CSV table of C-alpha atoms and ligand atoms in Angstrom, one decimal:
chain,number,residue,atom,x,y,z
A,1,UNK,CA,19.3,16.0,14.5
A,2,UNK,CA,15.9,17.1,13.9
A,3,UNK,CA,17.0,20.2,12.2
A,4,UNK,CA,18.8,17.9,9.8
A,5,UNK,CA,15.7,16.2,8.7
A,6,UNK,CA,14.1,19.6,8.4
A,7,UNK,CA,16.8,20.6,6.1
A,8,UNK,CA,17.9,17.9,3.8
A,9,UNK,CA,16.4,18.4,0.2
A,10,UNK,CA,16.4,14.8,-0.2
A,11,UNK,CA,13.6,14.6,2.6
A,12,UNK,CA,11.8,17.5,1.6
A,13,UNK,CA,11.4,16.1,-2.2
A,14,UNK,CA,10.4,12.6,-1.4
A,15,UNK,CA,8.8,13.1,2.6
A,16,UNK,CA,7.5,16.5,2.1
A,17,UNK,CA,5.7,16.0,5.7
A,18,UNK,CA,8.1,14.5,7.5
A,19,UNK,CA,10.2,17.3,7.0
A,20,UNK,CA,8.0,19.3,7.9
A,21,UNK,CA,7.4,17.7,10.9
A,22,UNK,CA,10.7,18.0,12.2
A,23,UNK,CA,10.6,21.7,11.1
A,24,UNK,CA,8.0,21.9,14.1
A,25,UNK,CA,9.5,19.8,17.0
A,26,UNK,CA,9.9,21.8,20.3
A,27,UNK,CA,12.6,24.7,19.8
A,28,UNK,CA,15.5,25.5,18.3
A,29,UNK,CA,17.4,24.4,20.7
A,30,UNK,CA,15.9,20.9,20.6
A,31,UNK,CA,15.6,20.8,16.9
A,32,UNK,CA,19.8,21.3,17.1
A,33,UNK,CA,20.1,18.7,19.8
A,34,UNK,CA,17.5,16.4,19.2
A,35,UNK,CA,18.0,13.1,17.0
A,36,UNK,CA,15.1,11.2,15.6
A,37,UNK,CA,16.8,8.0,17.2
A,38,UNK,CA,17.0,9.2,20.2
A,39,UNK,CA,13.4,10.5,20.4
A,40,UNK,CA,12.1,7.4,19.3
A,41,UNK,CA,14.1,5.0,22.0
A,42,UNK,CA,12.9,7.5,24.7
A,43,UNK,CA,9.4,6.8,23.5
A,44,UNK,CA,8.0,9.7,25.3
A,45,UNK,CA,4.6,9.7,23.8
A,46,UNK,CA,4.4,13.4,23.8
A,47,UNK,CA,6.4,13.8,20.4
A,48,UNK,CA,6.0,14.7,16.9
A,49,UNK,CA,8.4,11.6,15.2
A,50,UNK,CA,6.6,8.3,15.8
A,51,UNK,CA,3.6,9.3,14.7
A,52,UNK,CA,4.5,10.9,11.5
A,53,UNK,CA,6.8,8.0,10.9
A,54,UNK,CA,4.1,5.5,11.5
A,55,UNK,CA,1.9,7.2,8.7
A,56,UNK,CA,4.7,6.5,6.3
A,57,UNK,CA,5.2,2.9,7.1
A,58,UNK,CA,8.4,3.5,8.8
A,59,UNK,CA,10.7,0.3,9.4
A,60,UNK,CA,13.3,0.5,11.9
A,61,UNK,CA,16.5,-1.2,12.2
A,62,UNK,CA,17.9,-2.8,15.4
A,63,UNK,CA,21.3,-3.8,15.8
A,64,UNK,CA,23.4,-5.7,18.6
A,65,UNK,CA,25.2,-8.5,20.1
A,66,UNK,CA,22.8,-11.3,18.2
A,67,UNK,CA,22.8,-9.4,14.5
A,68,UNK,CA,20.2,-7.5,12.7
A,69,UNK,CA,16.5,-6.7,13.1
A,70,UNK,CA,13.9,-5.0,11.3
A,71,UNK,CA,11.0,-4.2,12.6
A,72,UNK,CA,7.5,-2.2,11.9
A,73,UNK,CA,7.3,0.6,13.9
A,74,UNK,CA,4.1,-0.6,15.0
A,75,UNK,CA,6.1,-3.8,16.6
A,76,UNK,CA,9.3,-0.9,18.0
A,77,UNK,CA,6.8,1.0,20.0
A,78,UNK,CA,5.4,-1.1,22.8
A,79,UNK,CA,4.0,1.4,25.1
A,80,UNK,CA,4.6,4.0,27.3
A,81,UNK,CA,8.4,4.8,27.5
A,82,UNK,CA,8.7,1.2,26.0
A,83,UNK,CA,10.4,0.0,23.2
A,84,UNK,CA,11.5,-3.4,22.0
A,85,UNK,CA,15.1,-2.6,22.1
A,86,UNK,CA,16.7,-5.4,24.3
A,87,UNK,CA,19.9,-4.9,26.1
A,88,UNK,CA,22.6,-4.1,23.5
A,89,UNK,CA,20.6,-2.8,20.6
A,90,UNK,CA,20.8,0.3,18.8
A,91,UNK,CA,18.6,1.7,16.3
A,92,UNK,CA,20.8,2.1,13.5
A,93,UNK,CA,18.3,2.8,10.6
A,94,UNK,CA,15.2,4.2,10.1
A,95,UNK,CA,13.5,3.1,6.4
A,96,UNK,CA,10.8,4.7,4.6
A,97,UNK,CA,9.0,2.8,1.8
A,98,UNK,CA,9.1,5.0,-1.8
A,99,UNK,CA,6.9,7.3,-2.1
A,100,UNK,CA,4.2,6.3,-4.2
A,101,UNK,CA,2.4,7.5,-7.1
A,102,UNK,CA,0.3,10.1,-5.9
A,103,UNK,CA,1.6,10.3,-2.4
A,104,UNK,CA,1.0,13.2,-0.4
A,105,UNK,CA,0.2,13.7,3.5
A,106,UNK,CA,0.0,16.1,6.7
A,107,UNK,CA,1.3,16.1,9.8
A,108,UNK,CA,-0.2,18.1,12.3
A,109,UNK,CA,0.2,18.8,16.0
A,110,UNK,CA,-1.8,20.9,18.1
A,111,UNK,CA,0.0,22.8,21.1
A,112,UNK,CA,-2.3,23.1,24.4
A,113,UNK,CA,-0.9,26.8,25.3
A,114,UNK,CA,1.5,28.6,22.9
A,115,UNK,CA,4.5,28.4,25.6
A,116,UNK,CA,3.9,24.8,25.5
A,117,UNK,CA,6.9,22.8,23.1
A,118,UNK,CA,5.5,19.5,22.9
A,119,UNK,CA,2.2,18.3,21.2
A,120,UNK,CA,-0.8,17.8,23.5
A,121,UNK,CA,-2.3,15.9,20.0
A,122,UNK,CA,-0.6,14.7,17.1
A,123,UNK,CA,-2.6,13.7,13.8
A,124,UNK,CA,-0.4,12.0,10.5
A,125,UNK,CA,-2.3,11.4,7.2
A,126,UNK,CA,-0.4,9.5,4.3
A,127,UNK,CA,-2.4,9.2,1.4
A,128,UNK,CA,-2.5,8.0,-2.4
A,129,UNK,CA,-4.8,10.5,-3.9
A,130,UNK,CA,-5.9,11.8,-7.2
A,131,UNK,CA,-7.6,14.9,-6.5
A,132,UNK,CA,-10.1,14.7,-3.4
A,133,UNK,CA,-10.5,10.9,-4.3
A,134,UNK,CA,-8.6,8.7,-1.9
A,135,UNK,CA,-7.0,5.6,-3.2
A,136,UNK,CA,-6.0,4.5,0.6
A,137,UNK,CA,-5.0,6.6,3.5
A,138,UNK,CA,-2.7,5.7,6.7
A,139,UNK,CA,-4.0,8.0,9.6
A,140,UNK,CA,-2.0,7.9,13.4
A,141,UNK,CA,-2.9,10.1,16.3
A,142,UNK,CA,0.0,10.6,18.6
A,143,UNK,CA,0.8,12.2,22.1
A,144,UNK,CA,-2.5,11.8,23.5
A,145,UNK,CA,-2.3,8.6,23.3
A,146,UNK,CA,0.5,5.9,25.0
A,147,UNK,CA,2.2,5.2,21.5
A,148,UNK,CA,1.0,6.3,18.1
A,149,UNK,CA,-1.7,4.1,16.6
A,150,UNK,CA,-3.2,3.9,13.1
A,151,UNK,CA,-7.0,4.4,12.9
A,152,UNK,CA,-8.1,1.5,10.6
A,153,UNK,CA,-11.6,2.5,10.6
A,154,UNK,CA,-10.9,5.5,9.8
A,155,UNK,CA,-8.3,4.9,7.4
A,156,UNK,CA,-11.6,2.1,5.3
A,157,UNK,CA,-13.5,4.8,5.5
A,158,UNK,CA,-11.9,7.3,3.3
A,159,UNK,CA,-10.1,4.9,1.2
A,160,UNK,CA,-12.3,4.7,-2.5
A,161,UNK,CA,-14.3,7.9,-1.6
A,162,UNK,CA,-14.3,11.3,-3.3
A,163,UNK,CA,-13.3,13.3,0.3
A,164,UNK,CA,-15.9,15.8,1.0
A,165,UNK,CA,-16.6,18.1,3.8
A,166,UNK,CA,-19.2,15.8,5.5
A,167,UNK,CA,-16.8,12.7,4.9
A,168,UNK,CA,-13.9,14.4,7.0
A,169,UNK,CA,-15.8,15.1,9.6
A,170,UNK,CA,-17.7,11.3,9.7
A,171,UNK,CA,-14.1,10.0,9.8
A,172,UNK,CA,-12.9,12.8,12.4
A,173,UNK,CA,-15.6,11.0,14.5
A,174,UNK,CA,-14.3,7.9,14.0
A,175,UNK,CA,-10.9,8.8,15.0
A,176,UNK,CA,-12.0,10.4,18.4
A,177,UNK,CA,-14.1,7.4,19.0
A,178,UNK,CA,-11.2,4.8,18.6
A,179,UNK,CA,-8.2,6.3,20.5
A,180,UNK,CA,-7.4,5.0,23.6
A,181,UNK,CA,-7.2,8.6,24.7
A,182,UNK,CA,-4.5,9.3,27.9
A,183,UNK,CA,-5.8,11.3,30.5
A,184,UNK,CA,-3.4,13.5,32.6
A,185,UNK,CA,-2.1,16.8,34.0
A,186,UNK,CA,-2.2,18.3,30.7
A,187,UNK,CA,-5.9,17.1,29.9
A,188,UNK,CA,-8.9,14.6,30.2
A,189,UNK,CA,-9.3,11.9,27.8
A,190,UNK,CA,-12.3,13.7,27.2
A,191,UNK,CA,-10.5,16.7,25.8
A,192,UNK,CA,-8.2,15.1,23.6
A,193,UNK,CA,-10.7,13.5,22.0
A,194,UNK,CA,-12.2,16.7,21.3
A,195,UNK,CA,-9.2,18.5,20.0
A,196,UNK,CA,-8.3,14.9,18.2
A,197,UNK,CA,-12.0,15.2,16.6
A,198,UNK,CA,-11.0,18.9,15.2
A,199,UNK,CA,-7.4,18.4,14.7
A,200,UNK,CA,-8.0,15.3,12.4
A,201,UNK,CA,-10.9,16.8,10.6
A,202,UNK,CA,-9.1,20.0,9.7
A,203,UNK,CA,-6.1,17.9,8.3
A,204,UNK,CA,-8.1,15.6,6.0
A,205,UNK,CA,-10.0,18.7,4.7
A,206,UNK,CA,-6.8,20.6,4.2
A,207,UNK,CA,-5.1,17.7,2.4
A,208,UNK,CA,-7.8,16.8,0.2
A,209,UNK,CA,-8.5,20.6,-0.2
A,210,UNK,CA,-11.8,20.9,0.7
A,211,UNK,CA,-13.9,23.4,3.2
A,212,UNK,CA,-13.5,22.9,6.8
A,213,UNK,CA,-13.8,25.5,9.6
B,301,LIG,C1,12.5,21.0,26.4
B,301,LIG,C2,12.2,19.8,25.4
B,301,LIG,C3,11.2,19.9,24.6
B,301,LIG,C4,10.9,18.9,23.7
B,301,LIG,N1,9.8,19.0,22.9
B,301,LIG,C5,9.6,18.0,21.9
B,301,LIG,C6,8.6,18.1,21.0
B,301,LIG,O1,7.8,19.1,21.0
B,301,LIG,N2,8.4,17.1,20.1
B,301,LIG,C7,9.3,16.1,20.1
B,301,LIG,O2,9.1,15.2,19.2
B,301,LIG,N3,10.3,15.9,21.0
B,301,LIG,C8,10.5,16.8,21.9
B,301,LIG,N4,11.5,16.7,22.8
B,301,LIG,C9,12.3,15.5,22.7
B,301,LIG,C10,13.5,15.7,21.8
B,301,LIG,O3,13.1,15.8,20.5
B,301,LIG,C11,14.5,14.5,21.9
B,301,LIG,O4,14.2,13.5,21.0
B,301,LIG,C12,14.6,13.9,23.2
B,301,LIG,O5,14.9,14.8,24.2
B,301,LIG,C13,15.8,12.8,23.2
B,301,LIG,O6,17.0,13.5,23.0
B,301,LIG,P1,18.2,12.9,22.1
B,301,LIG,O7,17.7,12.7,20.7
B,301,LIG,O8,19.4,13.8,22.4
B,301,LIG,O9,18.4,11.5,22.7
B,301,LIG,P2,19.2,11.0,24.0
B,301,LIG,O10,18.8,11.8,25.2
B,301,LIG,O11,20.6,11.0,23.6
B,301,LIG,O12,18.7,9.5,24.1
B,301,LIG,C14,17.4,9.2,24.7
B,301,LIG,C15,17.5,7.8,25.1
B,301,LIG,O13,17.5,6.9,23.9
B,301,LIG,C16,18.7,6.2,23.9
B,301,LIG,N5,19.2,6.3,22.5
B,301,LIG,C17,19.5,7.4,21.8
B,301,LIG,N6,19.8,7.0,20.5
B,301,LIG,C18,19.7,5.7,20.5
B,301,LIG,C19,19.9,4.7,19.4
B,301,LIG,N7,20.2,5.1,18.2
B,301,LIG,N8,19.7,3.4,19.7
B,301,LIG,C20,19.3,3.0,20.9
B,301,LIG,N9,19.1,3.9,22.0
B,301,LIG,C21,19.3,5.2,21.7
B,301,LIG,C22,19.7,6.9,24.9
B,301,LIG,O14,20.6,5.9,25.4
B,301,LIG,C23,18.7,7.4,25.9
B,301,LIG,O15,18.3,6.4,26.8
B,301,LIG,C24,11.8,17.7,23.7
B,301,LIG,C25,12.9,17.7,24.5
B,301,LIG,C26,13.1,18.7,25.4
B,301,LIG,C27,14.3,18.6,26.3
Protein backbone atom coordinates (compact mmCIF):
# COMPACT_ATOMS: atom_id res chain seq x y z
CA UNK A 1 0.00 0.00 0.00
CA UNK A 2 0.94 3.46 -0.51
CA UNK A 3 0.72 4.23 3.13
CA UNK A 4 3.24 1.46 3.64
CA UNK A 5 5.81 3.14 1.59
CA UNK A 6 4.97 6.39 3.34
CA UNK A 7 5.71 4.70 6.48
CA UNK A 8 8.59 2.32 6.34
CA UNK A 9 11.89 3.84 7.93
CA UNK A 10 13.79 1.91 5.62
CA UNK A 11 12.31 4.07 2.63
CA UNK A 12 12.38 7.16 4.38
CA UNK A 13 16.31 6.82 5.23
CA UNK A 14 17.53 5.72 1.93
CA UNK A 15 14.43 7.24 -0.66
CA UNK A 16 13.62 10.20 1.45
CA UNK A 17 11.39 11.42 -1.74
CA UNK A 18 9.78 8.54 -2.56
CA UNK A 19 8.31 8.32 0.62
CA UNK A 20 7.33 11.28 0.60
CA UNK A 21 5.63 10.93 -2.49
CA UNK A 22 3.52 8.33 -1.41
CA UNK A 23 2.81 10.40 1.71
CA UNK A 24 0.94 12.64 -0.96
CA UNK A 25 -1.06 10.25 -3.26
CA UNK A 26 -4.84 10.92 -3.43
CA UNK A 27 -6.47 10.38 0.19
CA UNK A 28 -6.41 8.35 2.92
CA UNK A 29 -8.47 6.19 1.75
CA UNK A 30 -6.42 5.52 -1.39
CA UNK A 31 -3.19 5.68 0.40
CA UNK A 32 -4.74 2.48 2.50
CA UNK A 33 -5.95 0.74 -0.54
CA UNK A 34 -3.67 1.63 -3.06
CA UNK A 35 -0.49 -0.49 -4.00
CA UNK A 36 2.41 0.82 -5.99
CA UNK A 37 2.01 -2.41 -8.25
CA UNK A 38 -1.11 -1.90 -8.91
CA UNK A 39 -0.81 1.86 -9.80
CA UNK A 40 1.80 1.17 -12.02
CA UNK A 41 0.04 -1.83 -14.23
CA UNK A 42 -3.01 0.54 -14.39
CA UNK A 43 -0.66 3.12 -15.87
CA UNK A 44 -3.13 5.85 -15.49
CA UNK A 45 -0.88 8.70 -16.31
CA UNK A 46 -2.47 10.96 -13.79
CA UNK A 47 -0.27 9.47 -10.78
CA UNK A 48 2.37 10.37 -8.40
CA UNK A 49 4.52 6.70 -8.57
CA UNK A 50 5.96 6.34 -12.09
CA UNK A 51 7.36 9.43 -12.22
CA UNK A 52 9.06 9.51 -8.95
CA UNK A 53 10.22 6.09 -9.61
CA UNK A 54 11.60 6.94 -12.91
CA UNK A 55 13.81 9.73 -11.33
CA UNK A 56 15.32 6.98 -9.19
CA UNK A 57 16.19 4.61 -11.89
CA UNK A 58 13.52 2.23 -10.90
CA UNK A 59 13.76 -1.39 -12.39
CA UNK A 60 10.79 -3.52 -12.33
CA UNK A 61 10.40 -7.12 -12.20
CA UNK A 62 8.04 -9.14 -14.38
CA UNK A 63 7.19 -12.65 -13.72
CA UNK A 64 5.05 -15.43 -15.55
CA UNK A 65 4.54 -18.48 -17.53
CA UNK A 66 8.04 -17.94 -19.55
CA UNK A 67 10.38 -16.95 -16.22
CA UNK A 68 11.77 -13.64 -15.18
CA UNK A 69 12.17 -10.20 -16.51
CA UNK A 70 13.67 -7.05 -15.65
CA UNK A 71 12.98 -4.19 -17.09
CA UNK A 72 13.68 -0.13 -16.98
CA UNK A 73 10.83 1.51 -16.20
CA UNK A 74 11.39 3.55 -19.15
CA UNK A 75 10.88 0.07 -21.28
CA UNK A 76 7.45 -1.00 -18.41
CA UNK A 77 5.61 2.08 -19.42
CA UNK A 78 4.58 2.08 -23.00
CA UNK A 79 2.00 4.62 -23.11
CA UNK A 80 -1.26 5.58 -22.15
CA UNK A 81 -2.85 2.79 -19.91
CA UNK A 82 -0.12 0.55 -21.54
CA UNK A 83 2.31 -1.42 -20.11
CA UNK A 84 4.57 -4.20 -21.33
CA UNK A 85 3.05 -6.79 -19.12
CA UNK A 86 2.08 -9.70 -21.55
CA UNK A 87 -0.58 -12.12 -20.65
CA UNK A 88 0.42 -13.93 -17.38
CA UNK A 89 2.86 -11.51 -15.89
CA UNK A 90 2.97 -9.94 -12.71
CA UNK A 91 5.06 -7.34 -11.35
CA UNK A 92 6.64 -8.95 -8.58
CA UNK A 93 9.54 -6.42 -7.71
CA UNK A 94 10.15 -3.04 -7.93
CA UNK A 95 14.30 -2.22 -7.47
CA UNK A 96 15.81 0.91 -6.69
CA UNK A 97 19.58 1.46 -7.37
CA UNK A 98 21.59 2.54 -3.86
CA UNK A 99 21.48 5.73 -3.14
CA UNK A 100 24.53 7.39 -3.95
CA UNK A 101 26.94 9.56 -2.41
CA UNK A 102 25.28 12.78 -2.20
CA UNK A 103 21.95 11.72 -3.31
CA UNK A 104 19.13 13.85 -2.69
CA UNK A 105 15.84 14.73 -4.73
CA UNK A 106 12.08 16.19 -4.81
CA UNK A 107 9.06 15.16 -5.89
CA UNK A 108 6.55 17.44 -6.54
CA UNK A 109 2.90 17.46 -7.79
CA UNK A 110 0.80 20.25 -8.40
CA UNK A 111 -3.11 19.77 -7.77
CA UNK A 112 -5.39 21.86 -10.44
CA UNK A 113 -8.17 22.68 -7.61
CA UNK A 114 -7.66 21.68 -3.93
CA UNK A 115 -10.72 19.04 -4.14
CA UNK A 116 -8.87 17.65 -6.90
CA UNK A 117 -6.82 14.03 -5.62
CA UNK A 118 -4.74 13.31 -8.52
CA UNK A 119 -1.84 15.48 -10.00
CA UNK A 120 -2.62 17.68 -13.00
CA UNK A 121 1.62 17.96 -13.15
CA UNK A 122 4.07 15.90 -11.64
CA UNK A 123 7.89 16.97 -11.55
CA UNK A 124 10.78 14.28 -9.97
CA UNK A 125 14.45 15.55 -9.50
CA UNK A 126 17.13 12.92 -8.39
CA UNK A 127 20.35 14.49 -8.04
CA UNK A 128 24.18 13.90 -6.88
CA UNK A 129 24.91 17.25 -5.42
CA UNK A 130 27.48 18.88 -3.20
CA UNK A 131 26.00 22.03 -2.25
CA UNK A 132 24.13 23.90 -5.21
CA UNK A 133 26.72 22.25 -7.56
CA UNK A 134 25.18 19.43 -9.52
CA UNK A 135 27.19 16.34 -10.20
CA UNK A 136 24.22 14.88 -12.61
CA UNK A 137 20.49 15.17 -12.23
CA UNK A 138 17.51 12.72 -13.47
CA UNK A 139 14.39 15.09 -14.00
CA UNK A 140 10.69 13.33 -15.14
CA UNK A 141 7.53 15.28 -15.57
CA UNK A 142 4.43 13.08 -15.05
CA UNK A 143 0.57 13.30 -15.45
CA UNK A 144 0.51 15.83 -18.02
CA UNK A 145 2.09 13.82 -20.05
CA UNK A 146 0.99 10.05 -21.55
CA UNK A 147 3.85 8.26 -19.35
CA UNK A 148 6.57 9.90 -17.39
CA UNK A 149 9.53 10.96 -19.39
CA UNK A 150 13.08 12.14 -18.40
CA UNK A 151 14.11 15.57 -19.71
CA UNK A 152 17.65 14.88 -20.99
CA UNK A 153 18.25 18.40 -21.96
CA UNK A 154 17.29 19.44 -19.06
CA UNK A 155 18.92 17.00 -17.04
CA UNK A 156 22.88 18.19 -19.40
CA UNK A 157 22.07 21.30 -18.48
CA UNK A 158 22.36 21.33 -14.83
CA UNK A 159 24.65 18.49 -14.57
CA UNK A 160 28.45 20.26 -13.74
CA UNK A 161 26.88 23.66 -12.90
CA UNK A 162 26.84 25.57 -9.61
CA UNK A 163 22.56 25.79 -9.69
CA UNK A 164 21.60 29.35 -9.47
CA UNK A 165 18.42 31.23 -9.67
CA UNK A 166 18.70 32.09 -13.44
CA UNK A 167 19.97 28.40 -14.16
CA UNK A 168 16.61 26.91 -12.69
CA UNK A 169 14.58 28.79 -14.51
CA UNK A 170 16.80 28.29 -18.09
CA UNK A 171 16.23 24.56 -17.46
CA UNK A 172 12.50 25.12 -16.29
CA UNK A 173 12.23 26.38 -19.87
CA UNK A 174 13.70 23.55 -21.16
CA UNK A 175 11.49 21.26 -19.50
CA UNK A 176 8.22 22.99 -20.70
CA UNK A 177 9.59 23.06 -24.18
CA UNK A 178 10.32 19.22 -24.41
CA UNK A 179 7.19 17.50 -22.93
CA UNK A 180 4.90 16.11 -25.17
CA UNK A 181 2.28 17.90 -23.09
CA UNK A 182 -1.54 16.09 -23.08
CA UNK A 183 -4.21 18.26 -23.63
CA UNK A 184 -7.68 17.40 -22.05
CA UNK A 185 -10.71 18.11 -19.88
CA UNK A 186 -8.63 19.07 -17.10
CA UNK A 187 -6.29 21.48 -19.22
CA UNK A 188 -4.62 22.67 -22.62
CA UNK A 189 -1.17 21.48 -23.42
CA UNK A 190 -0.64 25.05 -23.20
CA UNK A 191 -1.38 25.19 -19.54
CA UNK A 192 0.62 22.32 -18.39
CA UNK A 193 3.35 23.56 -19.89
CA UNK A 194 2.97 26.58 -17.93
CA UNK A 195 2.40 25.08 -14.60
CA UNK A 196 5.25 22.38 -15.74
CA UNK A 197 7.58 25.61 -16.38
CA UNK A 198 6.78 26.84 -12.53
CA UNK A 199 6.39 23.60 -10.99
CA UNK A 200 9.93 22.38 -12.22
CA UNK A 201 11.58 25.66 -11.50
CA UNK A 202 10.47 25.91 -7.98
CA UNK A 203 11.64 22.31 -7.29
CA UNK A 204 15.23 22.75 -8.62
CA UNK A 205 15.50 26.02 -6.66
CA UNK A 206 14.14 24.41 -3.48
CA UNK A 207 16.43 21.37 -3.80
CA UNK A 208 19.52 23.17 -4.62
CA UNK A 209 18.30 25.81 -1.98
CA UNK A 210 18.41 28.74 -3.85
CA UNK A 211 15.81 31.81 -4.35
CA UNK A 212 12.84 31.27 -6.47
CA UNK A 213 9.40 32.90 -6.30
C1 LIG B 1 -10.35 8.31 -6.01
C2 LIG B 1 -8.98 7.91 -6.45
C3 LIG B 1 -7.97 8.86 -6.44
C4 LIG B 1 -6.69 8.51 -6.83
N1 LIG B 1 -5.71 9.46 -6.82
C5 LIG B 1 -4.44 9.11 -7.10
C6 LIG B 1 -3.39 10.06 -7.00
O1 LIG B 1 -3.58 11.22 -6.65
N2 LIG B 1 -2.15 9.64 -7.28
C7 LIG B 1 -1.88 8.36 -7.66
O2 LIG B 1 -0.72 8.02 -7.90
N3 LIG B 1 -2.85 7.44 -7.77
C8 LIG B 1 -4.12 7.78 -7.50
N4 LIG B 1 -5.10 6.83 -7.59
C9 LIG B 1 -4.73 5.46 -8.06
C10 LIG B 1 -4.40 4.58 -6.86
O3 LIG B 1 -3.20 5.02 -6.29
C11 LIG B 1 -4.21 3.10 -7.23
O4 LIG B 1 -2.91 2.85 -7.63
C12 LIG B 1 -5.09 2.64 -8.35
O5 LIG B 1 -6.42 2.95 -8.04
C13 LIG B 1 -4.92 1.12 -8.54
O6 LIG B 1 -5.43 0.48 -7.41
P1 LIG B 1 -4.77 -0.83 -6.79
O7 LIG B 1 -3.38 -0.51 -6.40
O8 LIG B 1 -5.71 -1.36 -5.76
O9 LIG B 1 -4.69 -1.83 -8.02
P2 LIG B 1 -5.82 -2.77 -8.61
O10 LIG B 1 -7.08 -1.99 -8.88
O11 LIG B 1 -5.89 -3.99 -7.79
O12 LIG B 1 -5.11 -3.13 -9.97
C14 LIG B 1 -5.06 -2.26 -11.07
C15 LIG B 1 -4.78 -3.12 -12.32
O13 LIG B 1 -3.44 -3.59 -12.25
C16 LIG B 1 -3.44 -5.02 -12.18
N5 LIG B 1 -2.42 -5.37 -11.18
C17 LIG B 1 -2.39 -5.01 -9.87
N6 LIG B 1 -1.26 -5.43 -9.29
C18 LIG B 1 -0.55 -6.08 -10.25
C19 LIG B 1 0.71 -6.74 -10.28
N7 LIG B 1 1.49 -6.80 -9.20
N8 LIG B 1 1.12 -7.29 -11.46
C20 LIG B 1 0.35 -7.21 -12.56
N9 LIG B 1 -0.85 -6.60 -12.62
C21 LIG B 1 -1.29 -6.04 -11.46
C22 LIG B 1 -4.85 -5.46 -11.80
O14 LIG B 1 -5.15 -6.73 -12.31
C23 LIG B 1 -5.66 -4.36 -12.45
O15 LIG B 1 -5.84 -4.60 -13.83
C24 LIG B 1 -6.39 7.16 -7.21
C25 LIG B 1 -7.41 6.21 -7.21
C26 LIG B 1 -8.69 6.56 -6.84
C27 LIG B 1 -9.75 5.49 -6.83
Amino acid sequence: MHAEVARSPIVQAHYPMLASMASRVANPQVRNQGTIGGNLCYADPATDPPGCLMALGAQIVLSGPGGERVLPIEDFLVDYYVTALTPGEIVTEIRLPAPAAGADGRYARFLRTAAEHRPLASVALSVRREGAFCVDARLTVGASTPIPARLPRAEALLAGKTVTADLAAEAAEIVAADINAVSDMRGTDDFRRHIVRTVARRTIAELFGVAAD
